[in-house]
Short mmCIF file of C-alpha atoms in Angstrom, two decimals:
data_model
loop_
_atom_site.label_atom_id
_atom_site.label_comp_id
_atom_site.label_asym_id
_atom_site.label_seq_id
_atom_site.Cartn_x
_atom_site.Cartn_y
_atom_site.Cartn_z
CA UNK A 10 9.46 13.18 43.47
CA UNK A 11 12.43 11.73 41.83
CA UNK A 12 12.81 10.67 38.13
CA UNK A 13 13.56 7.55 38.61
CA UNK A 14 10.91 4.89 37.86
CA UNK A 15 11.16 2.03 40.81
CA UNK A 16 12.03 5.15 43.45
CA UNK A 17 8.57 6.87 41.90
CA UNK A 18 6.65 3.67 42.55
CA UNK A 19 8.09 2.66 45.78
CA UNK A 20 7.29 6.58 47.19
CA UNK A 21 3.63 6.31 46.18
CA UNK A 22 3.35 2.42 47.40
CA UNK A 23 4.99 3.43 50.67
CA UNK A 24 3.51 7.02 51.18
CA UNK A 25 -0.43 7.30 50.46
CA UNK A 26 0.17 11.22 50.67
CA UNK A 27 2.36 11.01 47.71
CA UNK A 28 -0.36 10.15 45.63
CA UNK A 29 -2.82 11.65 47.02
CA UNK A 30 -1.29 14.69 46.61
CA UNK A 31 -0.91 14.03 42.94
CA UNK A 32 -4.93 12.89 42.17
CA UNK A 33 -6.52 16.18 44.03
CA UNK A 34 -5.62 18.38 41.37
CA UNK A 35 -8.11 16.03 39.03
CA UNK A 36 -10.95 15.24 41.72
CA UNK A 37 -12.90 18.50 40.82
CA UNK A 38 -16.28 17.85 38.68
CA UNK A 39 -16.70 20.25 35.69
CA UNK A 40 -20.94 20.79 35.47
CA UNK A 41 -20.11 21.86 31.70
CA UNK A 42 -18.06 18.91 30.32
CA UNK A 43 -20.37 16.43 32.69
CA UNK A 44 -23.38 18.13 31.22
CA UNK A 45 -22.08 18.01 27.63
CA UNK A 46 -21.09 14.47 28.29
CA UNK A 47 -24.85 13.49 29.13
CA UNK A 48 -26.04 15.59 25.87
CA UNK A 49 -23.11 13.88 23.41
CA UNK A 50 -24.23 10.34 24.96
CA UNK A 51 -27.83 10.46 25.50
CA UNK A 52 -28.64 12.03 22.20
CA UNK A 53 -27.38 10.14 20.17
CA UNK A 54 -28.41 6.92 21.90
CA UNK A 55 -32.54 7.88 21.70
CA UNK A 56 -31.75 9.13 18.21
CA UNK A 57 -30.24 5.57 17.22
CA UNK A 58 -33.48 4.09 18.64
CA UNK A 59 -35.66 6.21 16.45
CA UNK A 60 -33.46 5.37 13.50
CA UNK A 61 -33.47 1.52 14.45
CA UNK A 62 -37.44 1.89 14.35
CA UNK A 63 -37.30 3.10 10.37
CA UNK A 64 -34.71 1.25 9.71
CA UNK A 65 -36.09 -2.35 10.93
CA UNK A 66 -39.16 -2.00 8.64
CA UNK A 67 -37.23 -2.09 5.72
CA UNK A 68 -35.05 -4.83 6.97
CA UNK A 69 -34.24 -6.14 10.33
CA UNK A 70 -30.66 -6.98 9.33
CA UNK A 71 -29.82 -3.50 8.50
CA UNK A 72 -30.42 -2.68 11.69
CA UNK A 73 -27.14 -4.74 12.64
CA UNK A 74 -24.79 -1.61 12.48
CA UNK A 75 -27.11 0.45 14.10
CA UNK A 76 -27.35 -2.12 17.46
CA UNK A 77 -23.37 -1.94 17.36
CA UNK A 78 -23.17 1.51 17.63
CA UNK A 79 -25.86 1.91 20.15
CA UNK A 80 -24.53 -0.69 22.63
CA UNK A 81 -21.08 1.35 22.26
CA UNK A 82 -23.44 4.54 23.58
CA UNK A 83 -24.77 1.90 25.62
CA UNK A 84 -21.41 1.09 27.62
CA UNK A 85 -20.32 4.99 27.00
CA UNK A 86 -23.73 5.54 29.05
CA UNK A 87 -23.04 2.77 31.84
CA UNK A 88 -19.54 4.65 32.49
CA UNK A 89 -21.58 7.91 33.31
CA UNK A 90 -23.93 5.47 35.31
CA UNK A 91 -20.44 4.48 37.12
CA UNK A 92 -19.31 7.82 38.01
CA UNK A 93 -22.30 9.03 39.64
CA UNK A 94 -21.92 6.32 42.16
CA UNK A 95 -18.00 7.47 42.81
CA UNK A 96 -20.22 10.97 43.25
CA UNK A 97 -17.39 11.67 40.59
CA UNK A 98 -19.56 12.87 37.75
CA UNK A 99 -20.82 15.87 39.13
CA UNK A 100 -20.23 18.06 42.18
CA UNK A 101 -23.82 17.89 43.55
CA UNK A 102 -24.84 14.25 45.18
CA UNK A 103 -28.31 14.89 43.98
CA UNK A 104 -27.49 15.12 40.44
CA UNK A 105 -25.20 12.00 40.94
CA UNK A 106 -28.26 10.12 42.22
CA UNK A 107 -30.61 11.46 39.91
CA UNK A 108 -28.57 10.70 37.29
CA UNK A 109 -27.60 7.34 38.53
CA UNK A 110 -30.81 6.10 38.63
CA UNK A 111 -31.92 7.41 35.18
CA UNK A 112 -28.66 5.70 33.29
CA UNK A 113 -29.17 2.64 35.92
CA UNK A 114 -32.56 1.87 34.65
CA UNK A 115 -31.29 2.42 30.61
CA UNK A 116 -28.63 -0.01 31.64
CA UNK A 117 -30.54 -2.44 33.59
CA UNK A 118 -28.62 -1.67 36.56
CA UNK A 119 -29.87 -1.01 40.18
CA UNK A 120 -27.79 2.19 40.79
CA UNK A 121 -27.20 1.73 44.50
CA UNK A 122 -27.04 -2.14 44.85
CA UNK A 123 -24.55 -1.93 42.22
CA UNK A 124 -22.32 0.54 43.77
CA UNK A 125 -22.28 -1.14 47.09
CA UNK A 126 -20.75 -4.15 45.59
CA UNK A 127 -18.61 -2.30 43.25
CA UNK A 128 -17.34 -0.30 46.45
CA UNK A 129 -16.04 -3.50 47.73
CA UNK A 130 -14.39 -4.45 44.85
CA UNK A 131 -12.69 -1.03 45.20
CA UNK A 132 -11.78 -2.03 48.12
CA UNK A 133 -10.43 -5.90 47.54
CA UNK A 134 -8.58 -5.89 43.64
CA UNK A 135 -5.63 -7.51 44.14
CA UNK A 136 -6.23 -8.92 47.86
CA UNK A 137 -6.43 -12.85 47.68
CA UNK A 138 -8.08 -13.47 50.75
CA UNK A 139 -10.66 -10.34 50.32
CA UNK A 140 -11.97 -11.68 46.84
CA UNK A 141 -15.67 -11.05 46.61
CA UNK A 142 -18.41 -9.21 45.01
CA UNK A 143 -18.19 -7.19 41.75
CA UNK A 144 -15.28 -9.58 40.56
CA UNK A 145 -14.80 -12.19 38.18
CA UNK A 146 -14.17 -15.43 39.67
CA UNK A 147 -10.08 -16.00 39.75
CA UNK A 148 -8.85 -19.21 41.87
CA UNK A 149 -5.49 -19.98 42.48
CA UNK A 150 -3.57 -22.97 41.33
CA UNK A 151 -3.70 -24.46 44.34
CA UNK A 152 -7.39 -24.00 45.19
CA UNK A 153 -8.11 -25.34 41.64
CA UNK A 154 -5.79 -28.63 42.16
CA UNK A 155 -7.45 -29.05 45.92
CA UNK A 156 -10.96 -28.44 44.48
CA UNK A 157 -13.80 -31.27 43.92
CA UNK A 158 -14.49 -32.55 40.25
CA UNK A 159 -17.38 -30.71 40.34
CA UNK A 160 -16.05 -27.21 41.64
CA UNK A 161 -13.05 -27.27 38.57
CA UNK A 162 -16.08 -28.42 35.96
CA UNK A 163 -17.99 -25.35 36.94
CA UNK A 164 -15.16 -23.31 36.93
CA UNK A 165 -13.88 -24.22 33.70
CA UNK A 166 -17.34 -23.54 32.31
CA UNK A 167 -17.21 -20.05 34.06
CA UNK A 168 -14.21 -19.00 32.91
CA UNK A 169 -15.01 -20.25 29.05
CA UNK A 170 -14.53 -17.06 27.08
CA UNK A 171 -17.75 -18.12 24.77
CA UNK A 172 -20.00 -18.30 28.45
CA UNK A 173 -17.61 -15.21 29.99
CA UNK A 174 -18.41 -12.84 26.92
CA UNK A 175 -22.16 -14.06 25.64
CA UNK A 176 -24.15 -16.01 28.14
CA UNK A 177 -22.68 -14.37 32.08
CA UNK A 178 -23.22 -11.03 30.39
CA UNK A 179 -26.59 -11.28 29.03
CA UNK A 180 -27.32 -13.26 33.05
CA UNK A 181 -25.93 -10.59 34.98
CA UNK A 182 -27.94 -7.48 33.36
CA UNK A 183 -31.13 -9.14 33.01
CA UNK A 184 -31.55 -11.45 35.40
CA UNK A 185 -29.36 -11.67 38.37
CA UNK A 186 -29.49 -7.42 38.57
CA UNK A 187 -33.16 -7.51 39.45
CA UNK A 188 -32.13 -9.73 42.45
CA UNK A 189 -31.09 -7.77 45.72
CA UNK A 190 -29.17 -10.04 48.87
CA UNK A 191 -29.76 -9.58 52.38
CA UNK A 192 -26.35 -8.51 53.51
CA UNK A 193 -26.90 -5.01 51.34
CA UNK A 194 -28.50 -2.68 53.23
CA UNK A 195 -32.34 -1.12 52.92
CA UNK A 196 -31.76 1.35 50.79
CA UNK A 197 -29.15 -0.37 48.47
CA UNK A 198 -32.09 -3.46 48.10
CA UNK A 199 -34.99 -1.33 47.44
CA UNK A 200 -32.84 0.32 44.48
CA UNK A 201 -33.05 -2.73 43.17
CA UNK A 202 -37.08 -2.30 43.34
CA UNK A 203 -37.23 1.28 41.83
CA UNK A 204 -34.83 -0.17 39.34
CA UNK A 205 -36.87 -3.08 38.20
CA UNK A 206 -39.90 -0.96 37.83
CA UNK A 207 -38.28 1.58 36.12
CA UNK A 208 -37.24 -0.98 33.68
CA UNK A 209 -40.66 -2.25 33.33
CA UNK A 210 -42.04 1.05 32.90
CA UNK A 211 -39.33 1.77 30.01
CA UNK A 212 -40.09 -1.88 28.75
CA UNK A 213 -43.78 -1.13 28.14
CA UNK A 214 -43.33 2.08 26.77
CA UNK A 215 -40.82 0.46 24.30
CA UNK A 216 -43.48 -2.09 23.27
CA UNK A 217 -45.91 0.73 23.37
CA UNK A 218 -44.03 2.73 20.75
CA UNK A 219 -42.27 -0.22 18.91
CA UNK A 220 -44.78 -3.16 19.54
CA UNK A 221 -43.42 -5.58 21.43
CA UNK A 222 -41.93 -8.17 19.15
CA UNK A 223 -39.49 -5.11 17.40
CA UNK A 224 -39.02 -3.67 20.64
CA UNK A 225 -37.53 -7.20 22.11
CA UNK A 226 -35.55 -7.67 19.41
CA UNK A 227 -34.05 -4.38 19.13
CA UNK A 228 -33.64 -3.95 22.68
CA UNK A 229 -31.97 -7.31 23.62
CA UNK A 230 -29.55 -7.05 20.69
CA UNK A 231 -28.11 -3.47 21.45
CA UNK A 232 -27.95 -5.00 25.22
CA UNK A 233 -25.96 -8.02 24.19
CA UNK A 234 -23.38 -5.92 22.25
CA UNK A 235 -23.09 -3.34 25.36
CA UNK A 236 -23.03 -5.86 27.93
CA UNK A 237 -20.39 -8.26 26.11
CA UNK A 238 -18.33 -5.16 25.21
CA UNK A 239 -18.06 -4.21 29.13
CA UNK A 240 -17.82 -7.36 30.55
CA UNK A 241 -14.39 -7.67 27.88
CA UNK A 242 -13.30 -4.29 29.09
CA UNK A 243 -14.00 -4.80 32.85
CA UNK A 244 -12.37 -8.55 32.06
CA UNK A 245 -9.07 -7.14 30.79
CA UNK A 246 -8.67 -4.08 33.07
CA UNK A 247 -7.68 -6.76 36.28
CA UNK A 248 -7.02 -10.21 34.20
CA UNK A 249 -3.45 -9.55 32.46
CA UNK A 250 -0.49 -11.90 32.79
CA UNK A 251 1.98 -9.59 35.69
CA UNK A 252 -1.48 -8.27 37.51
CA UNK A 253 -0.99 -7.79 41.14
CA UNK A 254 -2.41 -10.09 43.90
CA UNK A 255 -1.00 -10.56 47.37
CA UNK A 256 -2.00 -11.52 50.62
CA UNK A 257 -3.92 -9.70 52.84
CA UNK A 258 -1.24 -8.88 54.77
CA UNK A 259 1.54 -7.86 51.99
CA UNK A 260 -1.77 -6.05 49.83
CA UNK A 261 -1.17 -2.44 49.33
CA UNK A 262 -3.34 -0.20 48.18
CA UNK A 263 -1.95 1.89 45.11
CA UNK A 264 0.25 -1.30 44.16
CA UNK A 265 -3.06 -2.83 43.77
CA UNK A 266 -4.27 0.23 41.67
CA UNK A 267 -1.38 0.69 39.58
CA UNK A 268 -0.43 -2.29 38.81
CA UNK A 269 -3.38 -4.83 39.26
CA UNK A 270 -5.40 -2.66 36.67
CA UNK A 271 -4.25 -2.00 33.33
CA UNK A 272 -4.23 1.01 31.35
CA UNK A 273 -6.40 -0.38 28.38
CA UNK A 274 -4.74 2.26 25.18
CA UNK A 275 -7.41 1.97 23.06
CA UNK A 276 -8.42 3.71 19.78
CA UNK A 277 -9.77 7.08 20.35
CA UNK A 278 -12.76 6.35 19.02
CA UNK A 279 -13.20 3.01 20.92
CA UNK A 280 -11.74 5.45 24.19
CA UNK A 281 -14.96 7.87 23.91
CA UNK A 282 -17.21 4.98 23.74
CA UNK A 283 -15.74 3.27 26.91
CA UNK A 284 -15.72 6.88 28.65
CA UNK A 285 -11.74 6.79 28.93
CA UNK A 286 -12.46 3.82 31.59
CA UNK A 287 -9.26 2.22 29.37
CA UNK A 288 -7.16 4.74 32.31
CA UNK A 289 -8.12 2.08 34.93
CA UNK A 290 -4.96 2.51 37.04
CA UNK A 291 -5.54 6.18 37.53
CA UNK A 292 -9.26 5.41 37.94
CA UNK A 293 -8.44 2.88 40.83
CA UNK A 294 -6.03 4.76 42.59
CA UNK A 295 -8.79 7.95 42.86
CA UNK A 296 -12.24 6.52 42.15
CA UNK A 297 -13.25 10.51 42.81
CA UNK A 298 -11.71 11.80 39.50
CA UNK A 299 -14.20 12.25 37.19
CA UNK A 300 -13.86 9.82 33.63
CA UNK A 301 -13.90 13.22 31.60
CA UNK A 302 -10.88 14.27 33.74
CA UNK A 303 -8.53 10.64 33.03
CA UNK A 304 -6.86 11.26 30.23
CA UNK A 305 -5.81 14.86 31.34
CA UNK A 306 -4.01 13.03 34.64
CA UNK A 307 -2.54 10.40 32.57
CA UNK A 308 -1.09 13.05 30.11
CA UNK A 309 -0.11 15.27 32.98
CA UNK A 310 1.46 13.05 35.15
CA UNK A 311 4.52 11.19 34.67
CA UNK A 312 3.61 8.58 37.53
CA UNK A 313 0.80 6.96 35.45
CA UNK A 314 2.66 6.93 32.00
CA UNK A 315 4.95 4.42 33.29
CA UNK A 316 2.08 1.98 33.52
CA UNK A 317 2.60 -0.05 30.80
CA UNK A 318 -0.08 0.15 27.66
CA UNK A 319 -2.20 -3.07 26.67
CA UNK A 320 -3.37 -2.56 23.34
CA UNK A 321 -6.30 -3.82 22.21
CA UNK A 322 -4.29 -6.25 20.34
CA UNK A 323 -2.34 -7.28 23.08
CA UNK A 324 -5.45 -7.56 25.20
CA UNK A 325 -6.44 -10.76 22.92
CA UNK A 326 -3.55 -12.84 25.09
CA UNK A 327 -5.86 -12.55 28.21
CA UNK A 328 -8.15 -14.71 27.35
CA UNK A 329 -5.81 -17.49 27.74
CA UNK A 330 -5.54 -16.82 31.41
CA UNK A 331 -7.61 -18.88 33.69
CA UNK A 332 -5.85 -19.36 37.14
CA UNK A 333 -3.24 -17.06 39.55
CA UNK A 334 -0.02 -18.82 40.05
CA UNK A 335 0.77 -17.61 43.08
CA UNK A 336 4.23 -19.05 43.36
CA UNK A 337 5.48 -16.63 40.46
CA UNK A 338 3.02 -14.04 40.82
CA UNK A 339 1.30 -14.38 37.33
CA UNK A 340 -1.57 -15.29 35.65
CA UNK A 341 -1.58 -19.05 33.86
CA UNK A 342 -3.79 -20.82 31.20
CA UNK A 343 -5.12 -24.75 32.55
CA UNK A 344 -2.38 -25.87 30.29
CA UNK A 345 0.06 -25.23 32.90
CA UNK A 346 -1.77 -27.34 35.40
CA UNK A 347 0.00 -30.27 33.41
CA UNK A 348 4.15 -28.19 34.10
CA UNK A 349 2.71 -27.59 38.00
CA UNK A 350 1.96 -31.69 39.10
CA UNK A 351 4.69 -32.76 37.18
CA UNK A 352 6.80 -30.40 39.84
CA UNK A 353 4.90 -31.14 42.52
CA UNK A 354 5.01 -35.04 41.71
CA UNK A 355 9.32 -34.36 41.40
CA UNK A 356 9.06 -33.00 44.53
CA UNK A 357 6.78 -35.39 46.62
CA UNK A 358 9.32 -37.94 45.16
#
C-alpha cells in the first residue's frame, strides 16, 4: 500500500480485501492472555466486594472509592462480556457462550439479546436511513425542524447529558435489559430469561451474604459508576464533531469504521479498565479481533494511526453535540438551530 494518507484510505474504502488483509493477522484468540484477562478482572472485582463488605461497617462513605474502582472492573468486565459475543475472546464458541452468560448476568446484560442488537448496530454506524437498535438516538437537522413539539421536547430531554449519563444508564441495565421484543428470535429472547434469573439468583445470594439493605446499596452504586462510565465511552466512540454518516446508498463500510468511530487515547490506566475498547476504529472495522489484541494492530499498523486521537480532554466537546447537519457533514449543538432558519428564512425569501 502506498504511504500516502488519502491514497491509504481511499484503497481500503474502495477495496474490502485491502483491509481485510491487514485485520487477519490480529483475528487469532490467545487462550493464555484471554484466560489471564478473566483472572486480572474477575479477581479483583469479587475481592473489591469482600473489601466493600468490611469496609461499609465502619463507614458507608468510605466505601465511595471502593464502588469507583469496582464499576471500572465493572465496565473492564462488560468489554470481556462484549467479545464473547464477536466469538472474539476466545477460539472455542463454547467458552464464548459460557463466558458470555456468566459476565452477562454480573453486568445485568442478557448475553444473546444484547448481541443481536449490537450486531445490527455493527451493521448500521454511520448509515442514516439504517439507524436502529444498539444506538443512541441522533436526528438530523431537518427531522428535528419537521418534528412535532412534542417529538423535539422528548428529544431534548434524551439527549440531556445529566438524563444521557445518570438516569438512561441506570434504565437500560436494570430495567429495559430484562425486557426481550418479538422481532429477536427464540433463543436471543429466552437469554433474556436465563439472564434475569441469573440475576435474581446472584441478587439473593448478595442479600444472603450482605443483607439486603448493604447489598442494594453497594450493588446499585458500583452499577451506576460502570454503567455511566460506558454509556460516556460508547457515547463518544460514534458522537464527535467530523463522524461519518451518509446515505444508504453513498454508506461504506470501513469509512463508516474508520472514521465514524473514534480512537478514544485514553490514559493507560483508564485503557485497561475500558479493555482497550478506546481502539474503536480498529474494533469496527474487524469486530473478530480480540480487545487484548487492539492496541498491538494500532501500534503495528500504519493505516489506523492516522485516525486521529480524541483525548479524554478533547472528548468533553461532545457533549455539546445534539443533532447531524447533514448539509456539512458534522455534528451541531441546538444552538445552531437559530444560524440554520435564519438561512432557510434568507432563502424562502
Amino acid at each position: 500500500m502506498s504511504n500516502d494518507t488519502t491514497t491509504d484510505k481511499a484503497e481500503v474504502f474502495k477495496n474490502p480485501k485491502a483491509w481485510r488483509k491487514i485485520v487477519v493477522k490480529y483475528q487469532k484468540p490467545d487462550l493464555a492472555k484471554a484466560s489471564w484477562q478473566l483472572v486480572n478482572t474477575l479477581v479483583p472485582f469479587f475481592a473489591l466486594w469482600v473489601a466493600m463488605y468490611f469496609v461499609y461497617d465502619i463507614s458507608p462513605w468510605l466505601t465511595i472509592p471502593l464502588m469507583l474502582i469496582g464499576g471500572g472492573l465493572g465496565v473492564r468486565i462488560f468489554i470481556i462480556f462484549h467479545d464473547c459475543g464477536h466469538q472474539s475472546f476466545f477460539k472455542s464458541r463454547r467458552a464464548n457462550d459460557i463466558w458470555g452468560y456468566i459476565t452477562g448476568v454480573l453486568v445485568f446484560t442478557p448475553y444473546r439479546f444484547w448481541h443481536w442488537e449490537h450486531r445490527i448496530h455493527h451493521s448500521t454506524t454511520g448509515d442514516l436511513d439504517g439507524r436502529a437498535e444498539g444506538d443512541v438516538w441522533t436526528m438530523t437537522v431537518k427531522e428535528y425542524e419537521e418534528s412535532t413539539w412534542s417529538m423535539r421536547m422528548l428529544y431534548r430531554l434524551v439527549r440531556n447529558p445529566f438524563i444521557l449519563f445518570t438516569v438512561s444508564p441506570m434504565f437500560l441495565f436494570m430495567i429495559w435489559y430484562r425486557f426481550s421484543v418479538k422481532k429477536a428470535s427464540r433463543k436471543d429472547r429466552l437469554s433474556v430469561l436465563w439472564t434475569n434469573l441469573g440475576i435474581a439468583f446472584m441478587v439473593a445470594v448478595g442479600c444472603f451474604i450482605f443483607g439486603w439493605q448493604k447489598y442494594l446499596i453497594l450493588q446499585l452504586g458500583l452499577s451506576f459508576v460502570a454503567n455511566s462510565a460506558g454509556i460516556w465511552i460508547f457515547y463518544v466512540q460514534h458522537q464527535f464533531e467530523d463522524v461519518y454518516w451518509a446515505r444508504n446508498e453513498e454508506w461504506n463500510f470501513a469509512a463508516a469504521a474508520l472514521e465514524g468511530s473514534s480512537f478514544y487515547k485514553l490514559p493507560k490506566i483508564l485503557q485497561w479498565f475500558s479493555g482497550n475498547i478506546g481502539f474503536h476504529h480498529i474494533h469496527h472495522l474487524s469486530s473478530r479481533i480480540p480487545n487484548y489484541r487492539l492496541e498491538e494492530c494500532h501500534n503495528s499498523e500504519p493505516l489506523f494511526q492516522q485516525v486521529p486521537a480524541m483525548t479524554l480532554r478533547s472528548s468533553l466537546a461532545c457533549l455539546k453535540y445534539r443533532l447531524h447537519d447533514e448539509e456539512n457533514g458534522r455534528l451541531v449543538g441546538f444552538g445552531y438551530l437559530k444560524q440554520y432558519r435564519k438561512a432557510k428564512a434568507v432563502v424562502a425569501a
